[in-house]
XYZ file of C-alpha atoms in Angstrom:
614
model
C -5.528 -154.908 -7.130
C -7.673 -157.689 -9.230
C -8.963 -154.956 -11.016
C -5.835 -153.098 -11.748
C -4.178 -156.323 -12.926
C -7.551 -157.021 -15.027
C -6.751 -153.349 -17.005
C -3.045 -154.139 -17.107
C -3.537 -157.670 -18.522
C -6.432 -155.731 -21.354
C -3.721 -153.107 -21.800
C -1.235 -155.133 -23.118
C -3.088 -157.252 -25.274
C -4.461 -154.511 -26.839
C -1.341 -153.528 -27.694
C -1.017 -156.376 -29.279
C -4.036 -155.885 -31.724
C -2.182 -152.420 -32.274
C 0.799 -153.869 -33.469
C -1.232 -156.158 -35.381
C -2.740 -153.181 -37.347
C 0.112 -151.378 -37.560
C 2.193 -154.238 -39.196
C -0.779 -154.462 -41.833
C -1.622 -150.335 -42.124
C 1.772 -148.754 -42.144
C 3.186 -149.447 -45.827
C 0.306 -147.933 -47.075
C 1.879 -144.399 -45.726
C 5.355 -144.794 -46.928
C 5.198 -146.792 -50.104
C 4.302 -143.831 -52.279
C 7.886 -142.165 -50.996
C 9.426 -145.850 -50.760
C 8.720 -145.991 -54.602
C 10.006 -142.406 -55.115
C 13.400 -142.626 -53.591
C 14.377 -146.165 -53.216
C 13.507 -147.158 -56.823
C 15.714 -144.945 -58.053
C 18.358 -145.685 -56.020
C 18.316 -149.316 -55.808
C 16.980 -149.681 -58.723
C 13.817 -151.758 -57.361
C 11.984 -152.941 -59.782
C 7.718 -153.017 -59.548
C 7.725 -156.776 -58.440
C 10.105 -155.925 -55.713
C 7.739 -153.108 -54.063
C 5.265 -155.812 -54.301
C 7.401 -158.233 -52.565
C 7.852 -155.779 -49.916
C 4.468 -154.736 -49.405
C 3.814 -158.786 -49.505
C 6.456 -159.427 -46.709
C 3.959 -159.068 -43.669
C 1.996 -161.193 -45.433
C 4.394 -163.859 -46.446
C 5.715 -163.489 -42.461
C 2.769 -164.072 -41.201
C 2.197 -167.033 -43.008
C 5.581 -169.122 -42.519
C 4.541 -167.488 -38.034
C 1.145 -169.224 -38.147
C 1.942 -172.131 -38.872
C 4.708 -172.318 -35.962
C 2.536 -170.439 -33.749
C 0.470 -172.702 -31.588
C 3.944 -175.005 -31.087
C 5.647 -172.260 -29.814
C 3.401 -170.755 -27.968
C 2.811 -174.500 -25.963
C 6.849 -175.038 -25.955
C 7.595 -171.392 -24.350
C 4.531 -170.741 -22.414
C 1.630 -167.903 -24.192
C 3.248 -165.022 -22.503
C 6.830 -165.342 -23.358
C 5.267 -166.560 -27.236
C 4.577 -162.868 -26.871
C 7.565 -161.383 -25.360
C 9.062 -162.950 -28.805
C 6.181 -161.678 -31.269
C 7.213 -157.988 -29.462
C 11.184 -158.311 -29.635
C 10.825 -159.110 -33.220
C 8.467 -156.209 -34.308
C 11.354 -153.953 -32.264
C 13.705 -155.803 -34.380
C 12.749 -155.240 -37.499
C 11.962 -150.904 -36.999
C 15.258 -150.255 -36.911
C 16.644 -153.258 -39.922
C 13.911 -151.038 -41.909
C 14.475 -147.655 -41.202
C 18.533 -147.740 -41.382
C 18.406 -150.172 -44.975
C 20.582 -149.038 -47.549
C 19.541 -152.130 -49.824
C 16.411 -154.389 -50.718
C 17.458 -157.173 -48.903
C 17.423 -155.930 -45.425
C 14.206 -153.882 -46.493
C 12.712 -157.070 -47.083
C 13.933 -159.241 -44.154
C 12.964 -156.170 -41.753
C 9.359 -156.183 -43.378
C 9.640 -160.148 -43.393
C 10.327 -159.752 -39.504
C 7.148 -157.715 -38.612
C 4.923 -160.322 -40.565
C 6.649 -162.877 -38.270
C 5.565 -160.710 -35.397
C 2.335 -160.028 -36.613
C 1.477 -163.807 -37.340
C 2.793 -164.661 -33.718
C 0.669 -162.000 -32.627
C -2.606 -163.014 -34.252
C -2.376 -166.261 -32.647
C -0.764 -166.244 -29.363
C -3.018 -163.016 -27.718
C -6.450 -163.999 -28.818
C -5.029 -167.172 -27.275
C -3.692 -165.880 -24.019
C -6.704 -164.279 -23.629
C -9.315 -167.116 -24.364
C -7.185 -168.863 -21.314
C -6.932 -166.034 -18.689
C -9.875 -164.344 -19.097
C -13.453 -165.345 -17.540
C -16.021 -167.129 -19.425
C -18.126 -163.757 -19.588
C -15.276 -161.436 -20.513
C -13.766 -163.320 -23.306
C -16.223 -161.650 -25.981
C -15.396 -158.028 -24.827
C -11.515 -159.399 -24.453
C -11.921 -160.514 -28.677
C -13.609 -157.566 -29.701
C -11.552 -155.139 -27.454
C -8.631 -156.876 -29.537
C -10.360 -156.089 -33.009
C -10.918 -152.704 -32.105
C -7.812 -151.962 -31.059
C -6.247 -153.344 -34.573
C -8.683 -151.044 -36.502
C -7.064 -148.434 -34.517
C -3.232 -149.743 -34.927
C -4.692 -148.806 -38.767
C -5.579 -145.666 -38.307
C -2.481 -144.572 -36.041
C -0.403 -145.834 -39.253
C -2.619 -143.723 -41.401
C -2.373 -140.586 -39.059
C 1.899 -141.578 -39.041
C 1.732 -141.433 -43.150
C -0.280 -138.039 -43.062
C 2.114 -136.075 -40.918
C 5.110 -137.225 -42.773
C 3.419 -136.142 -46.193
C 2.915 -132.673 -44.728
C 6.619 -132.445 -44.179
C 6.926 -133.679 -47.521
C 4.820 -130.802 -49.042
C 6.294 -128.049 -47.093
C 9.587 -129.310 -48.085
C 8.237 -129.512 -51.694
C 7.103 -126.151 -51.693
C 10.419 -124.493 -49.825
C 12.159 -126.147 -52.830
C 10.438 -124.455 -55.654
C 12.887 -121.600 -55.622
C 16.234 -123.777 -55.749
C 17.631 -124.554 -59.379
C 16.313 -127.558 -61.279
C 19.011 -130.326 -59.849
C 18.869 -128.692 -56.427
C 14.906 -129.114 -56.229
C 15.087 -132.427 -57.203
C 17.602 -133.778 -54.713
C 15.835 -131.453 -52.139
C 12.389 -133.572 -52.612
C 14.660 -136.573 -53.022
C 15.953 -136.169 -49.895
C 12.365 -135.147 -47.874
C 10.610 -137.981 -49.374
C 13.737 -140.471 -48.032
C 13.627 -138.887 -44.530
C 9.475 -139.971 -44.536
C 9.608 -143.204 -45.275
C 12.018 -144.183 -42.753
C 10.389 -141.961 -40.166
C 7.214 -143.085 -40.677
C 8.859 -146.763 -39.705
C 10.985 -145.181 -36.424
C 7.053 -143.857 -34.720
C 6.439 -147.034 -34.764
C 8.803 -148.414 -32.067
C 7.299 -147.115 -29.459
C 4.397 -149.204 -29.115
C 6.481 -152.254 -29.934
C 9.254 -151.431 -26.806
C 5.970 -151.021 -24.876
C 3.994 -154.159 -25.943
C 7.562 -156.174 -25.262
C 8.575 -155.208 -21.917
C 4.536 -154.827 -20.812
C 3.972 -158.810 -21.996
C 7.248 -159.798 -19.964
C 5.435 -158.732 -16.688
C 1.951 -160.266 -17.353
C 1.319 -163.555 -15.731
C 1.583 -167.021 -17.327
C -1.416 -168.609 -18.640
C -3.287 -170.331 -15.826
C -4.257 -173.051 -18.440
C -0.693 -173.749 -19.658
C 0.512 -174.447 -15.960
C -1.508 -176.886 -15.316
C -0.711 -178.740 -18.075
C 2.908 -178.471 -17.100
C 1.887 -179.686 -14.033
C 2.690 -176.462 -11.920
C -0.519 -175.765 -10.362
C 0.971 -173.220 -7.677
C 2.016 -171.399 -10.130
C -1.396 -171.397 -11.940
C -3.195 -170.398 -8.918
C -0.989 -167.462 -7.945
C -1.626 -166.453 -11.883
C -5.431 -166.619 -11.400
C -5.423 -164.751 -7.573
C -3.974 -161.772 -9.620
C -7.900 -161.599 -11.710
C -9.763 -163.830 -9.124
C -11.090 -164.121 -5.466
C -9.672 -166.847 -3.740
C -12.759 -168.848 -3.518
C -13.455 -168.296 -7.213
C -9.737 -169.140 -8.269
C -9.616 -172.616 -6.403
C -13.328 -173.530 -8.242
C -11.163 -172.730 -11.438
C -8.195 -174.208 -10.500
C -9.948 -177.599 -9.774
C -11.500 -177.967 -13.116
C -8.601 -177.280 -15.334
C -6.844 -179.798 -13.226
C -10.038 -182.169 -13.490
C -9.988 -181.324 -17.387
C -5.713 -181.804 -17.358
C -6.000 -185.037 -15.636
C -9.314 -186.434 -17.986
C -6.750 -185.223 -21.200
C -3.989 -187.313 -19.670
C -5.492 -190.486 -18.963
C -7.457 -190.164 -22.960
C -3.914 -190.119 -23.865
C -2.327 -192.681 -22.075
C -5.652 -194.721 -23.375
C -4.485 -194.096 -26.848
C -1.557 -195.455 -26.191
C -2.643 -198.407 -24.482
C -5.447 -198.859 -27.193
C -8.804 -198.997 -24.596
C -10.334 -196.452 -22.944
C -10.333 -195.889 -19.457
C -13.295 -195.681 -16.706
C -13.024 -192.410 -16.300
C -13.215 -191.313 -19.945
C -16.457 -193.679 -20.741
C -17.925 -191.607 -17.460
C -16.501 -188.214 -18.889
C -18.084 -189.287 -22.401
C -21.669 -190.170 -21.701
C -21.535 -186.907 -19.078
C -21.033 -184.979 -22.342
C -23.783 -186.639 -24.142
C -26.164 -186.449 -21.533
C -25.406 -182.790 -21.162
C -25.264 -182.020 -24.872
C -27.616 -183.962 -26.124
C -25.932 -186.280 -27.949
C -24.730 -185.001 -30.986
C -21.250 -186.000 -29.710
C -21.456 -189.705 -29.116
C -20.893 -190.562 -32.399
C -18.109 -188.363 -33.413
C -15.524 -190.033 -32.103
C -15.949 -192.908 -34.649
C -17.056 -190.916 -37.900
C -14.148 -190.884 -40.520
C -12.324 -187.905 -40.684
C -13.605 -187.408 -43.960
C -17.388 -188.095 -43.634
C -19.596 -184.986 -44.049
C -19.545 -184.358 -40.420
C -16.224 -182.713 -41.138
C -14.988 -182.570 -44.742
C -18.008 -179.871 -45.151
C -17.266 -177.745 -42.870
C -13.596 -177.929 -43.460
C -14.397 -176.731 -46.730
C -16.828 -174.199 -46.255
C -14.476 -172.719 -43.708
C -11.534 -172.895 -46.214
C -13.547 -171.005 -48.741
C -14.902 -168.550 -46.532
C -11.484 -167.434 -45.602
C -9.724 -167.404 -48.950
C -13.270 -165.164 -49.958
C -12.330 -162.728 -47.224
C -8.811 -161.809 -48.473
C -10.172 -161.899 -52.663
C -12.392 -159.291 -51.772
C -8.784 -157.690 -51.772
C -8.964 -155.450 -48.502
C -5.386 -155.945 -47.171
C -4.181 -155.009 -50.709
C -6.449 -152.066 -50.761
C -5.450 -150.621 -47.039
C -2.000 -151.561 -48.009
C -2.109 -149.316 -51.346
C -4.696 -147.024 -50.627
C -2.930 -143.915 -50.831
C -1.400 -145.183 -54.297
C -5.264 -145.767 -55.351
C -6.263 -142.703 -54.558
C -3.210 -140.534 -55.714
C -3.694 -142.048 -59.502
C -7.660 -141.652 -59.304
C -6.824 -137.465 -58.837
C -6.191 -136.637 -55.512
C -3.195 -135.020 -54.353
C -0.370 -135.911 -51.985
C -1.467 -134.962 -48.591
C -5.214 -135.220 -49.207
C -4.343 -138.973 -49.891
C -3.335 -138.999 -46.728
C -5.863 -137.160 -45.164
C -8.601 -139.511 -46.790
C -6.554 -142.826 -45.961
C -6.829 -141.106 -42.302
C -10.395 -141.087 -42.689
C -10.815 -144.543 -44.305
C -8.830 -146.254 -40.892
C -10.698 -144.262 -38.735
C -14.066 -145.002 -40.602
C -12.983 -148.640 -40.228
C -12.401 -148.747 -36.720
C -16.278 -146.932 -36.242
C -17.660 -149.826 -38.025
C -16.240 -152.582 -36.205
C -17.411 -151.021 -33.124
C -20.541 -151.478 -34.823
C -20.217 -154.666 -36.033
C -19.553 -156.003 -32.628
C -23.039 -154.543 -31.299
C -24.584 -156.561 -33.990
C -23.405 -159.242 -34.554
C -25.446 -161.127 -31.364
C -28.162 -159.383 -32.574
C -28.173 -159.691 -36.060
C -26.316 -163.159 -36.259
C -23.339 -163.944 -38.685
C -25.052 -165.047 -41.317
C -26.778 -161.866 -41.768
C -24.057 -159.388 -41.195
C -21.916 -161.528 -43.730
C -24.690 -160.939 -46.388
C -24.990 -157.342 -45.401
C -20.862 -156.907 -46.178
C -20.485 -158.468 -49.246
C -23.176 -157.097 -50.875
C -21.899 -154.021 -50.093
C -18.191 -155.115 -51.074
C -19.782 -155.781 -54.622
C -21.206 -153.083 -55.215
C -18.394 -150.393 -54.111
C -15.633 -152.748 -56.379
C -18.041 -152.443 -59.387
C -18.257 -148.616 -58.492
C -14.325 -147.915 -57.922
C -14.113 -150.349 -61.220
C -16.054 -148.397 -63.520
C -15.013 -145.245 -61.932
C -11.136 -146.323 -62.743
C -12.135 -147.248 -66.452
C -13.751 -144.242 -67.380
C -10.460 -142.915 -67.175
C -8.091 -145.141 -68.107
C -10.244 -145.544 -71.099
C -8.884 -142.311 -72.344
C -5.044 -143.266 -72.259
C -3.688 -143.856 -75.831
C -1.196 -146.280 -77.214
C 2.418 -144.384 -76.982
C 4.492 -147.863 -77.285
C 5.832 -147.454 -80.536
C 6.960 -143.626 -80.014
C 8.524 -144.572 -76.479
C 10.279 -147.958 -78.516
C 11.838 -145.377 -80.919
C 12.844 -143.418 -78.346
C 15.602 -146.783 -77.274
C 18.808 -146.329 -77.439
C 20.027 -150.210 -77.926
C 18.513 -152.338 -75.023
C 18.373 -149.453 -72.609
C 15.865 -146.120 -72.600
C 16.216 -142.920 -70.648
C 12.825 -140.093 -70.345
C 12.485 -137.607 -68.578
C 8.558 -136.615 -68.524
C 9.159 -133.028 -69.285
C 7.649 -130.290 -72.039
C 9.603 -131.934 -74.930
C 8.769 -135.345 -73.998
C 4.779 -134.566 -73.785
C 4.989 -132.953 -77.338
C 6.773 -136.037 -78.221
C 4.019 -138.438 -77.391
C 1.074 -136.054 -78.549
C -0.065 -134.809 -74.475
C -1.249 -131.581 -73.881
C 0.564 -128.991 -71.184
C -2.161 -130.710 -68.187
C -0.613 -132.988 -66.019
C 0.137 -136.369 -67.599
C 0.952 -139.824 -66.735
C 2.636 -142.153 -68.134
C 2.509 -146.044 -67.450
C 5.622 -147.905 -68.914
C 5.620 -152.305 -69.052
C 8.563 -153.233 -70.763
C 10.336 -156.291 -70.717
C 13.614 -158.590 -71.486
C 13.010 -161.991 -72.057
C 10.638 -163.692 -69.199
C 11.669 -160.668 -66.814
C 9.138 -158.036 -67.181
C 8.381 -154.695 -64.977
C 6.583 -151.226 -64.783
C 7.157 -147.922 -64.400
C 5.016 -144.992 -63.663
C 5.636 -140.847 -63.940
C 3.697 -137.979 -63.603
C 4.491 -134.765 -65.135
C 3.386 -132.479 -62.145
C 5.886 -134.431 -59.972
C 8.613 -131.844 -58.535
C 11.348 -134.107 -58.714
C 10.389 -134.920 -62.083
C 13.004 -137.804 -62.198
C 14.001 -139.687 -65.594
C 12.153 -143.500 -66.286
C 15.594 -145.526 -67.010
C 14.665 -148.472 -68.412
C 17.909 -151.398 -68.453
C 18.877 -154.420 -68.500
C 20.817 -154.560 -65.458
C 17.823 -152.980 -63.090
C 15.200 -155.624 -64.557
C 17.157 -158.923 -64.688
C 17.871 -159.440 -61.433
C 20.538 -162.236 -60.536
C 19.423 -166.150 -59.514
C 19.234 -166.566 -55.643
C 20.983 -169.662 -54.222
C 17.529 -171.213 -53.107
C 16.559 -170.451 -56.980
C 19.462 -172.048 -58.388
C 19.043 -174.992 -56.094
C 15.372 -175.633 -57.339
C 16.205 -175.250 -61.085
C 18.975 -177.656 -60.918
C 15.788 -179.901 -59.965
C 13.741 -178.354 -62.713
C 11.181 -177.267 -59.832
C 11.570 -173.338 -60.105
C 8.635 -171.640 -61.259
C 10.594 -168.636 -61.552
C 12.629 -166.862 -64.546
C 15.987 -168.042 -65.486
C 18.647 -164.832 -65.221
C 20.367 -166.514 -68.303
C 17.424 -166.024 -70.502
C 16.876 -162.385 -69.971
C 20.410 -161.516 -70.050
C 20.642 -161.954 -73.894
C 16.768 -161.003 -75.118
C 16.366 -157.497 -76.372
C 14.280 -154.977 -74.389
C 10.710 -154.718 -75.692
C 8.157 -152.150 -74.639
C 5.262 -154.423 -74.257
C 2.750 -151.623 -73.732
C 2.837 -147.521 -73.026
C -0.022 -145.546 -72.226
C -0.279 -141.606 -71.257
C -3.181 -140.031 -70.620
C -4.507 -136.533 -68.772
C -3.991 -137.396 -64.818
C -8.127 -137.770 -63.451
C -9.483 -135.176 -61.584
C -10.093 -134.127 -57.902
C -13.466 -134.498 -58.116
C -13.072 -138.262 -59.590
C -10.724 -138.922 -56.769
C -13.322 -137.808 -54.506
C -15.523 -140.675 -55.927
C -13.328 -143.359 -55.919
C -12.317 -142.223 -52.104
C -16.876 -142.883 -51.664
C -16.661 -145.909 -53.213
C -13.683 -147.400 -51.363
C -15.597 -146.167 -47.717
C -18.559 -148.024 -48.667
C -16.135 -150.621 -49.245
C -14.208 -150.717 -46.232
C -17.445 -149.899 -43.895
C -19.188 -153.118 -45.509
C -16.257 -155.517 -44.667
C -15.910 -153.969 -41.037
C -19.444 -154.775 -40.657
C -19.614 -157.729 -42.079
C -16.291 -160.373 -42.523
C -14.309 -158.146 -41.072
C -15.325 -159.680 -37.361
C -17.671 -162.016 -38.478
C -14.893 -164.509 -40.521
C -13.093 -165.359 -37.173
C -16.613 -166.220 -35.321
C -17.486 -168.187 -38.173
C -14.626 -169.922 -38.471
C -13.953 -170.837 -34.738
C -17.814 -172.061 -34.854
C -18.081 -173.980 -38.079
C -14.728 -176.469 -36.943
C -15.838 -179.016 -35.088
C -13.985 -180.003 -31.777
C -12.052 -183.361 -33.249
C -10.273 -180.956 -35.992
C -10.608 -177.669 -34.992
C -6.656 -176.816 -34.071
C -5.567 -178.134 -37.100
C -8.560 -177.564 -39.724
C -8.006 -173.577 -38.090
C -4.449 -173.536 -38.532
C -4.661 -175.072 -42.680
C -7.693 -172.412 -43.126
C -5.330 -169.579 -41.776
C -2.737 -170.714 -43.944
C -4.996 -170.575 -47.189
C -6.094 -167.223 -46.075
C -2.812 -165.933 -45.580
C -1.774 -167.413 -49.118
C -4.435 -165.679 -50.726
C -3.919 -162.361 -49.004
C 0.025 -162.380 -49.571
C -0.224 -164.043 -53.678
C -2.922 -160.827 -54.294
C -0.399 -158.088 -52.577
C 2.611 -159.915 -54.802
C 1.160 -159.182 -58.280
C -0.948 -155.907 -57.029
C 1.736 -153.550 -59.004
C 2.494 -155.449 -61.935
C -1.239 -155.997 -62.685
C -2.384 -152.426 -62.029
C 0.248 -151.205 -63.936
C 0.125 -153.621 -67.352
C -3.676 -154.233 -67.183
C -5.382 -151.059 -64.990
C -6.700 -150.609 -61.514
C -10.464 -151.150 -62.861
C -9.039 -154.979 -64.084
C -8.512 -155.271 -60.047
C -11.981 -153.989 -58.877
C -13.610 -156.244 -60.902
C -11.770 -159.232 -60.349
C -12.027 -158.859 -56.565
C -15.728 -157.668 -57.276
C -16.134 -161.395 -59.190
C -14.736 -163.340 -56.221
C -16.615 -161.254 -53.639
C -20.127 -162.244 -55.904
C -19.228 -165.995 -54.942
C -18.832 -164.782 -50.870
C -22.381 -163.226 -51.015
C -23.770 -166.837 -53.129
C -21.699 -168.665 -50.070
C -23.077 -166.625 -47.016
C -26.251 -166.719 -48.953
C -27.234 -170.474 -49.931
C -23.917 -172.546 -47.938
C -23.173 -170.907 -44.320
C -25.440 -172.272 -41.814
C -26.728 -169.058 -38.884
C -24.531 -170.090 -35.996
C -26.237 -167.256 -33.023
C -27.203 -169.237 -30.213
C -26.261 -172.272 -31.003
C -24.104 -174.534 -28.945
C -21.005 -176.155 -30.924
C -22.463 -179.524 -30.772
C -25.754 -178.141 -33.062
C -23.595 -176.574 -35.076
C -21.474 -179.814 -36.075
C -25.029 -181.630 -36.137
C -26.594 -179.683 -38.710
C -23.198 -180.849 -40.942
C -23.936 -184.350 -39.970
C -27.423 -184.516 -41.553
């Protein structure tokens, strides 16, 4: 029975890490149809696809802060009965929108989730699981999320088979016919790529509703009964009461610290519990307690911690698993293949981390952190120059697509006459459109060889989107950093740059789809598990819950500002501008890992924050 409840309680949480990976891995599969269909018919501009794939992101961020307070004012397992319910939530608020805004609030509602998620498991289990088991319990969770990413990628492959056979099926209708016909396919995808996922989230919900309560967060409520019942369902009897009596020991010493705060001296019973610790950890606590929040002791490692993390999401791998198939559609490889190799790049990932969790006791962080990056580096430089080569032979079109204008709005359609137009041969062609009116700007991408073959309508109305009441609010205060709808209502449009050029290869697809598996191998290997054990080790104990919680948030911020401007950048300055800038930031992870991070295998906490206090 202890054992069965032992799976059970495993089961669900990696369920959790699923959903985890699935929030983060399953735009990548429908954005390509996402941009086909719903950009036409809402009209969603390139910064809007970028605020949806941000959405998770941004979700997360507002969730992790909140996180650890909800998950102490509701109890860790109900935290996640909550992080479930709104994953369930938002499947069907995204696969039944008929409009950006619930698109976005439905994507905002499974970064809530996810950010719940990401705290309150690796939490729960930390607290319920044995001193012995909690490695295998973190990595089991970190497997299982490389896996949420690859059933996401497997979800995105199957629908874009449908998509081709319904592609193909089509070639035989008349021209309008075809087009609504893909139209249509590519629609049903997106949003059924978004209904296979509720599945796991009905079973992660009702599965964390019958787990047990947190032994740990009992007996700081006081209901010890409770907490021992929770621990006979994992425990012997005689090995659940030993348990029992030193969270209660460690509950009660907590108490009377606080009530000593309060009171302004310390108590007997703390001074004993304090020179116990420095007798049994050899002192490098005794002084702690008075050192200045800001002395070296902790500023440095604060820091170091901070940069670490914000290093981790420049080396721009959420925005790369997020867009992948995007990536490797413009570098020459076809619909499904895309797929097939994003597949292949989620399954490659979750191999890795396996490996990376042999290792890294082995190895030590320090190591394995050196290992990635380097390898990070060098597959961005390679993807860079792999993406300039042939974006290097686009030309200039701007001023034949200006004259093309009819007043401040422009209609093409990429067809025969078009290509003649702008000087491209009868091979397939793309063409990359940044236009602008007044401070609002966006792009727009078509290929020639694309069935549907629908028209790039540039207007007004589609670009200047109307002032929110939260953005009206602001620039009455003159704090909005965003544009003002008034301004871009009377500019002109202006084609700030248009480039076609011959669409790349197969074979260069191929070797961007190398380059980006040497990339993703060398983060799983490396920061991929290796950030979290650094950063839980490098805190020390007086600011560790809230120096964590302001590193996540600068990680998050990081992650969800590079996924915002992803589209607009690619598409006004290249994917190869990307590479390299990610390539740049990953250089100063290596120099960090290298010359600033301190090896942390084997070493107790308290010689960790020693070595800082030198």
């Amino acid at each position: 029975m202890q054992a069965l409840s032992m799976r059970y309680l495993l089961f669900i949480a990696g369920m959790g890490g699923l959903l985890y990976g699935i929030d983060v891995g399953i735009i990548a599969g429908a954005l390509p149809y996402l941009e086909s269909t719903a950009s036409v018919a809402w009209k969603l501009s390139a910064q809007q696809l970028s605020f949806i794939v941000a959405a998770v992101l941004l979700g997360s961020v507002l969730s992790s802060l909140f996180a650890g307070a909800i998950a102490d004012a509701i109890g860790r397992r109900w935290a996640m009965v909550l992080a479930g319910a709104l994953f369930t939530i938002s499947i069907p608020l995204i696969a039944l929108s008929d409009g950006y805004t619930p698109l976005l609030l439905g994507r905002l509602l499974q970064g809530i989730s996810g950010g719940l998620i990401g705290v309150v498991v690796p939490l729960y289990l930390a607290e319920c699981l044995r001193a012995e088991q909690r490695g295998r319990g973190a990595a089991l969770f970190q497997l299982l999320l490389t896996i949420g990413l690859v059933a996401a990628a497997v979800i995105g492959l199957v629908q874009a088979q449908h998509v081709e056979g319904a592609t193909q099926a089509a070639q035989a209708l008349a021209e309008t016919a075809r087009a609504a016909a893909v139209f249509d396919a590519k629609d049903h995808a997106w949003r059924s790529i978004f209904w296979m996922c509720l599945a796991p989230g009905l079973v992660f919900t009702f599965g964390s509703a019958l787990l047990a309560e947190s032994p740990r967060w009992l007996v700081q409520r006081g209901r010890s009964e409770q907490a021992r019942t929770a621990l006979l369902r994992t425990r012997a009897a005689a090995e659940a009461d030993a348990e029992l009596r030193d969270m209660q020991a460690a509950a009660g010493l907590a108490r009377r610290g606080a009530a000593a705060a309060g009171s302004g001296e310390p108590t007997a019973g703390d001074i004993a519990a304090a020179r116990g610790v420095v007798a049994g950890r050899g002192g490098a606590a005794a002084t702690a307690a008075d050192d200045p929040l800001l002395s070296r002791r902790y500023a440095l490692p604060f820091l170091l911690a901070c940069l670490v993390l914000a290093c981790t999401q420049a080396t721009g791998i959420n925005s790369v698993l997020a867009y992948v198939v995007n990536i490797l559609n413009q570098a020459g490889l076809p619909g499904a293949t895309a797929n097939m190799a994003d597949v292949g790049l989620k399954l490659l990932n979750a191999v890795m981390t396996v490996v990376a969790v042999l290792l890294v006791d082995r190895k030590g962080r320090k190591f394995l952190l050196m290992l990635g990056s380097g390898g990070i580096v060098v597959a961005l430089l390679a993807a860079g120059l792999l993406f300039r080569s042939a974006e290097n032979e686009r030309r200039d079109v701007s001023a034949i697509v200006a004259a093309q204008a009819r007043g401040d709005t422009l209609s093409l359609r990429l067809d025969a006459r078009t290509l003649k137009a702008l000087g491209a041969d009868a091979a397939p062609q793309l063409l990359t459109v940044s236009y602008s009116y007044g401070p609002f700007t966006n792009v727009q991408t078509r290929r020639s060889d694309d069935p549907a073959l629908a028209p790039m309508v540039l207007s007004r109305d589609d670009t200047v989107q109307a002032d929110s009441v939260i953005g009206a609010f602001f620039r009455r205060l003159h704090l909005n950093p965003f544009a003002d709808p008034a301004e871009g209502r009377s500019e002109p449009l202006k084609i700030e740059q248009a480039q076609v050029g011959a669409l790349p290869s197969a074979t260069h697809g191929w070797q961007v789809t190398l380059a980006i598996c040497l990339f993703v191998a060398s983060f799983a290997v490396g920061p991929g598990v290796c950030v979290w054990l650094a950063l839980s080790e490098l805190m020390p104990t007086r600011i560790r819950s809230n120096g964590m919680s302001i590193a996540l948030l600068v990680n998050q911020f990081v992650s969800t500002t590079i996924a915002a401007v992803f589209l607009p950048t690619v598409g006004r300055h290249g994917y190869a501008a990307m590479f390299f800038f990610w390539a740049g930031c990953t250089v100063v992870y290596f120099l960090a890992a290298a010359f600033l991070l301190p090896e942390t295998k084997g070493k107790t906490l308290e010689e960790i924050e020693a070595h800082f206090a030198r």
